[in-house]
Coordinates of C-alpha atoms and ligand atoms in Angstrom, one line a residue:
M1 CA -42.7 90.9 3.7
H2 CA -42.4 92.3 7.3
N3 CA -43.1 95.1 9.8
G4 CA -41.1 95.9 12.3
F5 CA -38.6 93.7 14.9
A6 CA -38.0 90.2 13.3
A7 CA -36.8 87.5 16.0
P8 CA -33.5 85.4 15.0
V9 CA -34.5 82.1 14.8
T10 CA -32.3 79.0 13.7
V11 CA -32.8 76.6 12.3
V12 CA -31.8 72.8 12.1
G13 CA -31.9 70.6 9.7
L14 CA -31.3 71.5 5.6
G15 CA -32.5 68.4 3.7
P16 CA -35.5 69.7 1.0
M17 CA -38.1 70.9 3.9
G18 CA -35.4 72.6 6.3
Y19 CA -34.1 74.4 4.1
A20 CA -37.8 75.8 2.3
L21 CA -38.5 76.9 6.0
A22 CA -35.5 78.0 6.5
E23 CA -35.5 80.5 3.3
A24 CA -38.7 81.3 4.3
F25 CA -37.8 83.0 7.5
L26 CA -34.8 84.7 5.6
A27 CA -37.6 86.0 3.3
A28 CA -39.3 87.3 6.1
G29 CA -36.8 89.4 7.5
H30 CA -35.6 87.1 10.3
P31 CA -31.7 86.5 11.1
T32 CA -31.2 83.7 10.6
T33 CA -28.9 81.1 12.2
V34 CA -28.3 77.2 10.5
W35 CA -26.7 73.6 11.0
N36 CA -26.6 70.8 9.0
R37 CA -25.0 67.4 9.5
S38 CA -24.0 67.7 6.3
A39 CA -22.8 71.7 6.0
H40 CA -22.0 72.3 2.5
K41 CA -26.0 72.1 2.4
A42 CA -25.5 75.4 3.7
D43 CA -23.8 77.4 1.5
P44 CA -26.9 78.9 -1.2
L45 CA -28.7 79.7 2.4
V46 CA -25.3 81.4 3.3
A47 CA -25.7 83.6 0.0
E48 CA -29.0 84.8 0.6
G49 CA -27.9 86.1 4.3
A50 CA -27.9 83.3 6.9
V51 CA -25.4 82.9 9.1
R52 CA -23.9 79.2 9.3
A53 CA -22.9 77.7 12.9
A54 CA -19.9 75.1 13.3
T55 CA -22.1 73.1 15.4
A56 CA -25.7 72.2 16.8
A57 CA -25.0 73.6 20.0
E58 CA -23.3 77.1 18.8
A59 CA -26.6 77.3 16.0
L60 CA -28.4 77.1 19.8
A61 CA -27.1 79.4 21.2
A62 CA -27.7 82.5 18.3
S63 CA -31.7 82.1 19.0
D64 CA -33.9 81.7 21.4
L65 CA -36.0 79.6 19.1
A66 CA -35.0 76.5 17.1
V67 CA -36.9 75.1 15.0
V68 CA -36.2 71.8 14.2
C69 CA -37.1 69.8 11.1
V70 CA -34.6 66.5 10.3
A71 CA -35.6 63.2 9.2
D72 CA -37.4 61.2 12.3
Y73 CA -36.5 61.6 15.8
A74 CA -33.8 59.6 16.4
A75 CA -32.0 62.4 14.0
M76 CA -33.3 65.6 16.0
H77 CA -31.2 63.6 19.1
A78 CA -28.6 62.3 17.1
A79 CA -28.0 66.0 16.1
L80 CA -29.5 67.8 19.3
D81 CA -28.4 65.5 22.6
H82 CA -24.6 66.0 22.9
C83 CA -25.6 70.4 22.9
G84 CA -26.0 70.3 26.9
T85 CA -26.1 73.3 28.4
A86 CA -27.1 74.9 25.2
L87 CA -30.8 73.8 25.1
S88 CA -31.4 75.5 28.5
G89 CA -33.9 78.3 28.0
K90 CA -34.4 77.6 24.5
V91 CA -36.8 77.3 22.5
L92 CA -37.6 73.9 20.0
V93 CA -40.1 73.6 17.8
N94 CA -40.0 70.3 16.2
L95 CA -41.5 69.9 12.9
C96 CA -40.3 66.6 11.9
S97 CA -42.2 63.3 11.3
G98 CA -42.2 61.0 14.0
T99 CA -45.0 59.2 16.0
P100 CA -47.0 60.8 18.9
Q101 CA -45.1 58.4 22.0
E102 CA -41.8 60.0 20.3
A103 CA -43.3 63.9 20.4
R104 CA -44.3 63.3 23.7
E105 CA -41.2 61.3 25.0
A106 CA -39.2 64.7 22.9
L107 CA -41.6 66.9 25.2
T108 CA -39.8 64.8 28.5
W109 CA -36.4 65.2 26.9
A110 CA -36.8 68.9 26.1
T111 CA -38.1 69.7 29.1
A112 CA -35.6 68.0 31.3
H113 CA -32.6 69.9 29.6
G114 CA -34.3 73.0 30.8
A115 CA -35.8 74.1 27.2
G116 CA -39.2 75.2 26.3
Y117 CA -40.6 72.2 23.3
L118 CA -43.2 72.6 20.6
D119 CA -44.0 70.0 18.4
G120 CA -45.4 70.5 14.9
A121 CA -46.2 68.9 12.0
I122 CA -45.7 70.5 8.0
M123 CA -48.8 69.6 5.7
V124 CA -47.8 70.7 2.5
P125 CA -44.6 70.5 -0.3
V126 CA -41.5 72.8 0.0
E127 CA -43.1 74.8 -2.8
V128 CA -46.3 75.6 -0.5
I129 CA -43.8 76.4 2.2
G130 CA -44.2 80.3 3.2
T131 CA -47.4 81.3 1.0
P132 CA -50.9 81.2 2.2
S133 CA -51.9 78.4 1.2
S134 CA -48.8 76.7 3.8
V135 CA -50.4 74.3 6.6
V136 CA -48.8 73.8 9.8
F137 CA -50.2 71.9 13.0
Y138 CA -48.8 72.8 16.2
S139 CA -49.1 71.1 19.6
G140 CA -47.8 71.5 23.4
A141 CA -47.3 74.5 25.4
R142 CA -49.5 76.8 24.4
E143 CA -46.8 79.7 26.0
P144 CA -43.9 78.8 23.5
F145 CA -46.6 79.0 20.6
D146 CA -47.9 82.1 21.0
A147 CA -44.1 83.6 22.4
H148 CA -43.3 83.0 19.0
R149 CA -46.0 83.1 16.8
N150 CA -44.8 86.2 14.4
T151 CA -41.9 84.2 13.9
L152 CA -44.2 81.1 13.1
D153 CA -45.9 83.4 11.0
A154 CA -43.1 83.4 8.6
L155 CA -43.9 79.4 7.4
G156 CA -47.4 80.7 5.7
G157 CA -50.6 80.1 6.7
V158 CA -52.0 80.7 9.6
P159 CA -50.3 78.2 12.5
R160 CA -53.0 75.8 13.7
Y161 CA -52.8 75.1 17.3
L162 CA -53.7 71.6 17.8
G163 CA -54.3 71.7 22.2
G164 CA -51.9 70.7 25.2
D165 CA -50.7 67.0 24.2
A166 CA -47.3 67.1 22.4
G167 CA -48.4 64.4 20.2
L168 CA -51.4 65.7 18.8
A169 CA -49.7 67.7 15.2
V170 CA -48.1 64.4 15.0
L171 CA -51.7 62.2 15.3
H172 CA -53.1 64.8 12.8
N173 CA -50.6 64.8 10.3
T174 CA -50.0 60.3 10.6
A175 CA -54.3 60.4 10.4
L176 CA -54.3 62.6 7.5
L177 CA -50.9 61.4 5.9
G178 CA -52.6 57.6 5.9
L179 CA -55.6 59.2 4.0
M180 CA -53.5 61.2 1.6
W181 CA -51.2 58.6 0.3
A182 CA -53.8 55.9 0.5
T183 CA -56.0 58.0 -1.9
V184 CA -52.8 58.7 -4.2
N185 CA -52.6 55.0 -4.5
G186 CA -55.8 54.9 -5.4
F187 CA -55.2 57.1 -8.5
L188 CA -51.7 55.1 -8.9
H189 CA -53.7 52.1 -9.4
A190 CA -56.9 53.9 -11.4
A191 CA -53.5 55.5 -13.9
A192 CA -52.1 51.9 -14.0
L193 CA -55.7 50.9 -15.2
V194 CA -56.4 53.7 -17.4
E195 CA -52.7 53.7 -18.8
S196 CA -53.4 49.8 -20.1
G197 CA -56.3 51.1 -22.2
G198 CA -54.5 54.1 -24.5
V199 CA -55.3 56.5 -21.6
G200 CA -52.7 59.4 -20.9
V201 CA -52.7 60.2 -17.2
A202 CA -53.2 63.9 -17.3
D203 CA -56.0 63.8 -19.5
F204 CA -57.8 61.0 -16.8
A205 CA -56.6 63.3 -13.9
E206 CA -59.0 65.9 -15.5
T207 CA -61.9 63.4 -15.2
A208 CA -60.9 61.9 -11.6
V209 CA -60.6 65.4 -10.3
D210 CA -63.8 66.9 -12.0
W211 CA -65.0 63.2 -10.8
F212 CA -63.2 62.8 -6.7
L213 CA -60.7 63.9 -6.0
P214 CA -61.2 67.4 -3.8
S215 CA -58.9 70.7 -5.2
V216 CA -55.9 70.9 -3.1
T217 CA -55.1 67.4 -3.6
G218 CA -56.3 67.6 -7.6
E219 CA -54.0 70.4 -8.3
I220 CA -51.3 68.2 -6.7
L221 CA -52.0 64.6 -8.7
R222 CA -52.5 67.3 -12.1
A223 CA -49.0 68.6 -11.5
E224 CA -48.3 65.2 -10.8
A225 CA -49.8 63.5 -13.6
A226 CA -48.2 65.4 -16.5
R227 CA -44.7 64.8 -15.1
I228 CA -46.0 60.8 -15.2
D229 CA -46.8 61.0 -18.5
R230 CA -43.1 62.2 -19.4
E231 CA -41.5 59.4 -17.3
E232 CA -39.8 62.2 -14.9
F233 CA -39.8 61.4 -11.1
P234 CA -37.3 63.7 -9.6
G235 CA -36.3 62.9 -5.5
D236 CA -35.3 67.5 -5.0
G237 CA -39.1 68.0 -3.0
G238 CA -38.8 64.7 -1.3
T239 CA -38.0 61.4 -2.2
L240 CA -39.8 58.6 -1.7
A241 CA -37.5 57.3 0.8
M242 CA -38.4 60.1 2.9
C243 CA -42.1 59.2 1.9
L244 CA -41.5 55.7 3.5
T245 CA -40.1 56.7 7.0
A246 CA -44.0 58.3 7.6
I247 CA -45.9 56.5 5.8
E248 CA -43.7 53.6 8.8
H249 CA -44.7 56.2 11.5
I250 CA -48.5 55.6 10.7
V251 CA -47.7 51.9 11.0
R252 CA -46.1 52.3 14.8
T253 CA -48.8 54.9 15.3
S254 CA -51.7 52.8 14.1
R255 CA -49.9 49.8 16.1
D256 CA -49.6 51.8 19.2
A257 CA -53.3 53.5 19.5
G258 CA -54.8 49.5 19.1
I259 CA -56.1 50.2 15.9
S260 CA -55.6 47.7 12.6
D261 CA -52.5 48.7 10.8
E262 CA -53.6 46.8 7.8
V263 CA -53.9 50.3 5.6
P264 CA -50.6 52.1 6.0
S265 CA -48.8 48.2 6.0
Q266 CA -50.0 47.8 2.3
L267 CA -48.8 51.0 2.1
K268 CA -45.0 50.9 3.2
A269 CA -45.1 47.0 1.4
L270 CA -45.6 48.7 -1.5
G271 CA -43.0 51.1 -1.2
D272 CA -40.7 49.0 -0.3
R273 CA -40.8 47.2 -3.2
A274 CA -40.4 50.6 -5.0
V275 CA -37.4 50.6 -2.8
A276 CA -35.7 47.5 -3.7
A277 CA -36.6 48.5 -7.3
G278 CA -34.1 51.4 -7.2
Y279 CA -36.8 53.9 -7.2
G280 CA -36.0 55.0 -3.2
D281 CA -34.8 58.4 -4.6
E282 CA -37.1 59.4 -6.7
N283 CA -40.2 61.1 -5.8
Y284 CA -43.6 59.5 -4.5
M285 CA -45.0 59.2 -7.6
S286 CA -42.3 56.8 -9.5
L287 CA -44.2 54.2 -7.1
I288 CA -46.9 53.7 -10.5
K289 CA -43.7 51.4 -11.8
V290 CA -44.4 49.0 -9.3
L291 CA -48.5 49.6 -10.3
R292 CA -48.0 48.7 -13.6
V293 CA -47.0 45.3 -13.8
P294 CA -48.4 42.7 -12.7
S295 CA -47.8 41.9 -9.1
A296 CA -46.4 38.6 -9.1
A297 CA -43.4 40.1 -11.4
T298 CA -42.7 42.4 -8.6
H299 CA -43.8 40.5 -5.1
R300 CA -40.8 39.3 -3.5
Ligands
NAP1 P1 -35.4 64.1 4.8 O1 -35.0 63.0 4.4 O2 -36.4 63.8 6.1 O3 -34.1 64.9 6.1 C1 -33.0 65.3 5.8 C2 -32.5 66.2 7.6 O4 -32.3 64.9 8.2 C3 -31.1 66.3 6.7 O5 -30.7 68.0 8.0 C4 -30.2 65.4 6.7 O6 -29.0 66.1 7.3 C5 -30.8 65.2 8.9 N1 -30.2 64.1 9.3 C6 -31.4 62.8 9.4 N2 -30.3 61.8 10.1 C7 -29.2 62.6 10.5 C8 -28.7 62.6 11.9 N3 -28.6 60.9 12.3 N4 -27.6 63.5 12.2 C9 -28.1 64.9 12.0 N5 -29.4 64.9 10.9 C10 -29.8 63.8 10.1 O7 -35.7 65.9 4.4 P2 -36.7 66.4 3.8 O8 -37.5 66.4 3.3 O9 -36.0 67.9 4.3 O10 -37.9 66.3 5.8 C11 -37.2 66.5 6.6 C12 -38.8 66.5 7.6 O11 -39.9 67.1 7.0 C13 -38.9 64.7 7.8 O12 -39.6 64.5 8.8 C14 -40.6 64.9 6.5 O13 -40.8 63.5 7.1 C15 -41.0 66.4 7.5 N6 -41.7 66.7 5.9 C16 -41.5 67.0 4.7 C17 -41.6 67.0 3.7 C18 -41.0 67.3 2.1 O14 -42.0 67.3 1.0 N7 -40.2 67.5 1.7 C19 -43.2 67.9 3.7 C20 -43.6 67.8 5.1 C21 -42.9 67.3 5.8 P3 -28.2 65.5 6.4 O15 -28.2 66.6 4.8 O16 -26.5 65.1 7.1 O17 -28.1 64.5 5.8

């Protein structure tokens, strides 16, 4: 819901997350222009009132603010590098996964094209976008954050500004996702162990959540555990392949920081085996299928 003037906004990228962002802006009453490399993904949004731009440059021209949510920084550059003067005078808010160094380079790139730039990181799944539980981090120049705060409020929760270094949002994102996936992997290993004793994963989740896990992670794992018991691993909300790209960013961020990359590299190695086994288009929980069998059977 909104009161008074709702500023126009452009969304570049309509994967599961970009789509959810566009829906949230529409729901809050913002005139919303969308562009995606594969144009057909905008069809349902157009039916809800969004305007489909024919090109990325046309999409940028439609609003002062463009929220970019594509796979990674390389995809952002593939989508926008050729836009030239269409970038001038605009504010880009880039919410893709990457490394702090890529975020800082993106700030330099945007500034060279005359655009304001705010980097950001989405910390919740698609279904939480637009709700009070939503969490999105931002970093970079304060001015564009303050200027567009009312529009960013449509994504839900309380937008959190972390500071002037454009890399800070992605730094927090990689740190917290590393923590999250290490926890999830610990849970999946524990689930595979209790399964071997004939215990259902949903039953085990009740014990594990009460005993150990913080409530937010716990609620997600509860819901996912029931789907694991049913052997359901739908990738429509985000795929294992998408998560692996983000894990790769944790590995690279750790190397860039001069610290050990062993923990995220182990996550990556496990994920790579799951992709090799054909689970890349399923959701992250499909990793349990790799963990259910002896290591030697799936090491390549
Ligand atoms: P994704 O699979 O990571 O990205 C898909 C989007 O990237 C599509 O719009 C795709 O266009 C576009 N894309 C990829 N390569 C491109 C290129 N070379 N040129 C132009 N566009 C390109 O899907 P997602 O789940 O929506 O994630 C988007 C970002 O949000 C990622 O950085 C992800 O880490 C972050 N995120 C996602 C979630 C989630 O739960 N889904 C949660 C938090 C953060 P096409 O449609 O044409 O392929």
